[in-house]
Amino acid sequence: MTIHPNLTVQIQVLPDQPGVYQYFDKDDKILYVGKAKNLKKRVSSYFNKVHDNAKTNVLVKKIVTIKHIVVPTETDALLLENNLIKQLQPRYNVLLKDDKSYPWICIKREPFPRVFSTRRMVKDGSEYFGPYTNIKTVQTLLELIKELYPLRTCTLDLSMGNIRSEKYKVCLEYHIGNCAGPCEGRESDEQYEKKILAIRDILKGNFRESLKEFKQYMMELASDMKFEEAQKIKEKVDLLENYQAKSTVVNPKITNVDVFTILSDESAAYVNFLQMSHGAIIRSHTLELKKKLDEGDKELLELAIVELRERFSLTAKEIIVPFEVELGDDLRLTIPKMGDKKQLLDLSERNAKFFRMDLMKQMKIVDPDRHVNRIMQQMKKDLRLHNEPRHIECFDNSNIHGTNPVSACVVFKDGKPSKKDYRHFNVKTVVGPNDYDTMEEIVYRRYKRVLEEGQKLPDLIVIDGGKGQLGVALKSLEALGIRGKVPIISLAERLEEIFYPGDSFPLYLDKRSETMKVIIHLRDEAHRFGLNFHRDQRSKNAITSELDDILGIGDKTKTTLFNHFKSVKRIKEASLEDLIQVIGKSKGTIVFEKFKVN
């Protein structure tokens, strides 16, 4: 690979240390930021080979200057890479989508602290819990706290001096039961602080202590015959238990653990994380990463974990992941194969899938062209094609017990049926039920006509059947001199195997993938179209054979009879009056007399 002459020296002087490297073009514009365990080895790997990905080759050709920053550990390299990508936004780096601000719940640092939501963090010693990705979660938590622990909402300076001097009077919030009146000294600092401690536990996902205290207090009230007050406490217990029940999904012993999974396609990756505390999911979020080069899942997951831990101030020492990642020695990785932790991993993966499905549905509505382009790129990659399969043709044979052999060719454009381009064929040269000879004839006839009329060949031909049908279709393409000019595959129905010319081993794709959905839809549409035509041909032949010998009954009358009665049997059983009503008196009488005699 040809590289800029200055680069050879720059690469040679790179250290064998962990760090971050930056690539710049001739105008000193940042192109790419990357991390490495060993800077010299990693950077050298870009320039000593031709890459499979075209975008990587383009990037390498543009590099003129390499800069690097050495750091003590690989973990430091991960953090620095993440910060530089967000700060510099290089053209060829993964794009971290969804960088908006999220709400936090703040416990304000002040006498008799307020608890409220905010999107702005002020470094004044206040405590912040979050950020929360869903404002409804914040509202639900604040409503729960308000119901359980009445707190002040005013912004008064409730210093002990102001309270003793009786500077303030209780407001409406006190009279309606939303505040216990600390401004007049009706609630002590110790009582208030006890509520704040309980709220802090709830925000961390620990409901145990609050439930225990409420239940104990409820029993004391009930034993003192204070049933109305006990009922109010019971309502608070029910409220707390109901919220906890919605959150708890696995073993309560799983606490202070983060779960990460990744789902990726041709253009993007989706990383979901779940934050666990005391067996409850206290936060879930999915991050979308737009690919710029041919980044692998391992590289993307590492980048996403660093970003999410920083963005959401995650401090868990254990993380659950689907495969090995390199994040330094500070974190304990768990790759579960069964049990509660595996259930959590599966749940996280499901969340990523639903997030992607929702995005795809929105894209279909908002930007259908982008949706089609993405599917075409995915099909090109999955089916190992040189070009996107914008125009696909699929062939299927239909014959039952060797009668009325016909074939169908259906056409998909941009992944959707193009019904005006469908074609059906009556088999001319083949006698009896011979699928191979039929396929050879039809493929030859189809593309002979395409060539004669100067039409464009399709981007992909799909043959319904296994290796045998694929082989005879190839014979036809070879006879026409177009073998190798158009990609051709076959789809074997039993296991949905995809066969390629000259390859005895089939390709298996996930049936739920978008590529297989298009291919199976194509095959099913060819079945449907071929069977409908086959039925029409059999029905037409049935009418011809039964009504052909009746003098005075032409094709138009036969069609009218069949459209009305649906079968020859019903025509034979029809009364004279019914026949006269459908085809007139003279012809109706002729048909009736003919079948009456028989």
PDB file of N, CA, C and O in Angstrom, residues 176-199:
ATOM      1  N   ILE A 176     -52.154  20.946  53.837  1.00  0.00           N
ATOM      2  CA  ILE A 176     -52.706  19.833  53.036  1.00  0.00           C
ATOM      3  C   ILE A 176     -51.898  18.543  53.228  1.00  0.00           C
ATOM      4  O   ILE A 176     -52.124  17.546  52.544  1.00  0.00           O
ATOM      5  N   GLY A 177     -50.929  18.572  54.134  1.00  0.00           N
ATOM      6  CA  GLY A 177     -50.212  17.349  54.504  1.00  0.00           C
ATOM      7  C   GLY A 177     -49.003  17.010  53.664  1.00  0.00           C
ATOM      8  O   GLY A 177     -48.449  15.915  53.792  1.00  0.00           O
ATOM      9  N   ASN A 178     -48.525  17.946  52.800  1.00  0.00           N
ATOM     10  CA  ASN A 178     -47.354  17.663  51.960  1.00  0.00           C
ATOM     11  C   ASN A 178     -46.040  18.053  52.631  1.00  0.00           C
ATOM     12  O   ASN A 178     -44.965  17.774  52.092  1.00  0.00           O
ATOM     13  N   CYS A 179     -46.110  18.732  53.772  1.00  0.00           N
ATOM     14  CA  CYS A 179     -44.898  19.168  54.467  1.00  0.00           C
ATOM     15  C   CYS A 179     -45.183  19.113  55.969  1.00  0.00           C
ATOM     16  O   CYS A 179     -46.306  19.389  56.416  1.00  0.00           O
ATOM     17  N   ALA A 180     -44.153  18.764  56.752  1.00  0.00           N
ATOM     18  CA  ALA A 180     -44.337  18.640  58.210  1.00  0.00           C
ATOM     19  C   ALA A 180     -44.026  19.933  58.953  1.00  0.00           C
ATOM     20  O   ALA A 180     -44.005  19.948  60.191  1.00  0.00           O
ATOM     21  N   GLY A 181     -43.733  21.027  58.235  1.00  0.00           N
ATOM     22  CA  GLY A 181     -43.548  22.339  58.856  1.00  0.00           C
ATOM     23  C   GLY A 181     -42.243  22.572  59.567  1.00  0.00           C
ATOM     24  O   GLY A 181     -42.236  23.120  60.679  1.00  0.00           O
ATOM     25  N   PRO A 182     -41.077  22.226  58.972  1.00  0.00           N
ATOM     26  CA  PRO A 182     -39.803  22.507  59.643  1.00  0.00           C
ATOM     27  C   PRO A 182     -39.527  24.006  59.781  1.00  0.00           C
ATOM     28  O   PRO A 182     -38.761  24.418  60.657  1.00  0.00           O
ATOM     29  N   CYS A 183     -40.181  24.855  58.956  1.00  0.00           N
ATOM     30  CA  CYS A 183     -39.938  26.296  59.008  1.00  0.00           C
ATOM     31  C   CYS A 183     -40.388  26.895  60.346  1.00  0.00           C
ATOM     32  O   CYS A 183     -39.880  27.932  60.779  1.00  0.00           O
ATOM     33  N   GLU A 184     -41.355  26.255  61.035  1.00  0.00           N
ATOM     34  CA  GLU A 184     -41.808  26.713  62.352  1.00  0.00           C
ATOM     35  C   GLU A 184     -41.283  25.809  63.466  1.00  0.00           C
ATOM     36  O   GLU A 184     -41.719  25.916  64.620  1.00  0.00           O
ATOM     37  N   GLY A 185     -40.375  24.902  63.115  1.00  0.00           N
ATOM     38  CA  GLY A 185     -39.812  23.997  64.110  1.00  0.00           C
ATOM     39  C   GLY A 185     -40.745  22.864  64.482  1.00  0.00           C
ATOM     40  O   GLY A 185     -40.542  22.200  65.510  1.00  0.00           O
ATOM     41  N   ARG A 186     -41.743  22.594  63.637  1.00  0.00           N
ATOM     42  CA  ARG A 186     -42.690  21.509  63.926  1.00  0.00           C
ATOM     43  C   ARG A 186     -42.083  20.135  63.581  1.00  0.00           C
ATOM     44  O   ARG A 186     -42.661  19.108  63.910  1.00  0.00           O
ATOM     45  N   GLU A 187     -40.975  20.143  62.863  1.00  0.00           N
ATOM     46  CA  GLU A 187     -40.235  18.909  62.551  1.00  0.00           C
ATOM     47  C   GLU A 187     -38.770  19.166  62.838  1.00  0.00           C
ATOM     48  O   GLU A 187     -38.194  20.165  62.359  1.00  0.00           O
ATOM     49  N   SER A 188     -38.152  18.275  63.592  1.00  0.00           N
ATOM     50  CA  SER A 188     -36.746  18.478  63.955  1.00  0.00           C
ATOM     51  C   SER A 188     -35.812  18.100  62.802  1.00  0.00           C
ATOM     52  O   SER A 188     -36.193  17.368  61.888  1.00  0.00           O
ATOM     53  N   ASP A 189     -34.604  18.608  62.903  1.00  0.00           N
ATOM     54  CA  ASP A 189     -33.574  18.299  61.912  1.00  0.00           C
ATOM     55  C   ASP A 189     -33.307  16.799  61.869  1.00  0.00           C
ATOM     56  O   ASP A 189     -33.110  16.207  60.800  1.00  0.00           O
ATOM     57  N   GLU A 190     -33.319  16.105  63.028  1.00  0.00           N
ATOM     58  CA  GLU A 190     -33.064  14.663  63.098  1.00  0.00           C
ATOM     59  C   GLU A 190     -34.177  13.868  62.406  1.00  0.00           C
ATOM     60  O   GLU A 190     -33.903  12.908  61.675  1.00  0.00           O
ATOM     61  N   GLN A 191     -35.420  14.284  62.654  1.00  0.00           N
ATOM     62  CA  GLN A 191     -36.552  13.595  62.005  1.00  0.00           C
ATOM     63  C   GLN A 191     -36.474  13.743  60.479  1.00  0.00           C
ATOM     64  O   GLN A 191     -36.709  12.795  59.736  1.00  0.00           O
ATOM     65  N   TYR A 192     -36.147  14.940  60.035  1.00  0.00           N
ATOM     66  CA  TYR A 192     -36.068  15.218  58.598  1.00  0.00           C
ATOM     67  C   TYR A 192     -34.930  14.417  57.955  1.00  0.00           C
ATOM     68  O   TYR A 192     -35.082  13.834  56.885  1.00  0.00           O
ATOM     69  N   GLU A 193     -33.789  14.379  58.645  1.00  0.00           N
ATOM     70  CA  GLU A 193     -32.618  13.671  58.116  1.00  0.00           C
ATOM     71  C   GLU A 193     -32.888  12.171  57.983  1.00  0.00           C
ATOM     72  O   GLU A 193     -32.389  11.504  57.067  1.00  0.00           O
ATOM     73  N   LYS A 194     -33.697  11.638  58.905  1.00  0.00           N
ATOM     74  CA  LYS A 194     -34.070  10.212  58.840  1.00  0.00           C
ATOM     75  C   LYS A 194     -34.824   9.918  57.540  1.00  0.00           C
ATOM     76  O   LYS A 194     -34.626   8.884  56.894  1.00  0.00           O
ATOM     77  N   LYS A 195     -35.701  10.851  57.129  1.00  0.00           N
ATOM     78  CA  LYS A 195     -36.436  10.678  55.870  1.00  0.00           C
ATOM     79  C   LYS A 195     -35.490  10.757  54.668  1.00  0.00           C
ATOM     80  O   LYS A 195     -35.621   9.990  53.712  1.00  0.00           O
ATOM     81  N   ILE A 196     -34.532  11.680  54.742  1.00  0.00           N
ATOM     82  CA  ILE A 196     -33.572  11.829  53.635  1.00  0.00           C
ATOM     83  C   ILE A 196     -32.732  10.557  53.475  1.00  0.00           C
ATOM     84  O   ILE A 196     -32.452  10.107  52.357  1.00  0.00           O
ATOM     85  N   LEU A 197     -32.346   9.926  54.594  1.00  0.00           N
ATOM     86  CA  LEU A 197     -31.586   8.665  54.533  1.00  0.00           C
ATOM     87  C   LEU A 197     -32.400   7.574  53.839  1.00  0.00           C
ATOM     88  O   LEU A 197     -31.876   6.806  53.027  1.00  0.00           O
ATOM     89  N   ALA A 198     -33.702   7.501  54.173  1.00  0.00           N
ATOM     90  CA  ALA A 198     -34.575   6.501  53.548  1.00  0.00           C
ATOM     91  C   ALA A 198     -34.744   6.782  52.057  1.00  0.00           C
ATOM     92  O   ALA A 198     -34.726   5.860  51.231  1.00  0.00           O
ATOM     93  N   ILE A 199     -34.873   8.048  51.698  1.00  0.00           N
ATOM     94  CA  ILE A 199     -35.023   8.436  50.278  1.00  0.00           C
ATOM     95  C   ILE A 199     -33.757   8.083  49.508  1.00  0.00           C
ATOM     96  O   ILE A 199     -33.800   7.579  48.387  1.00  0.00           O
TER      97      ILE A 199
END
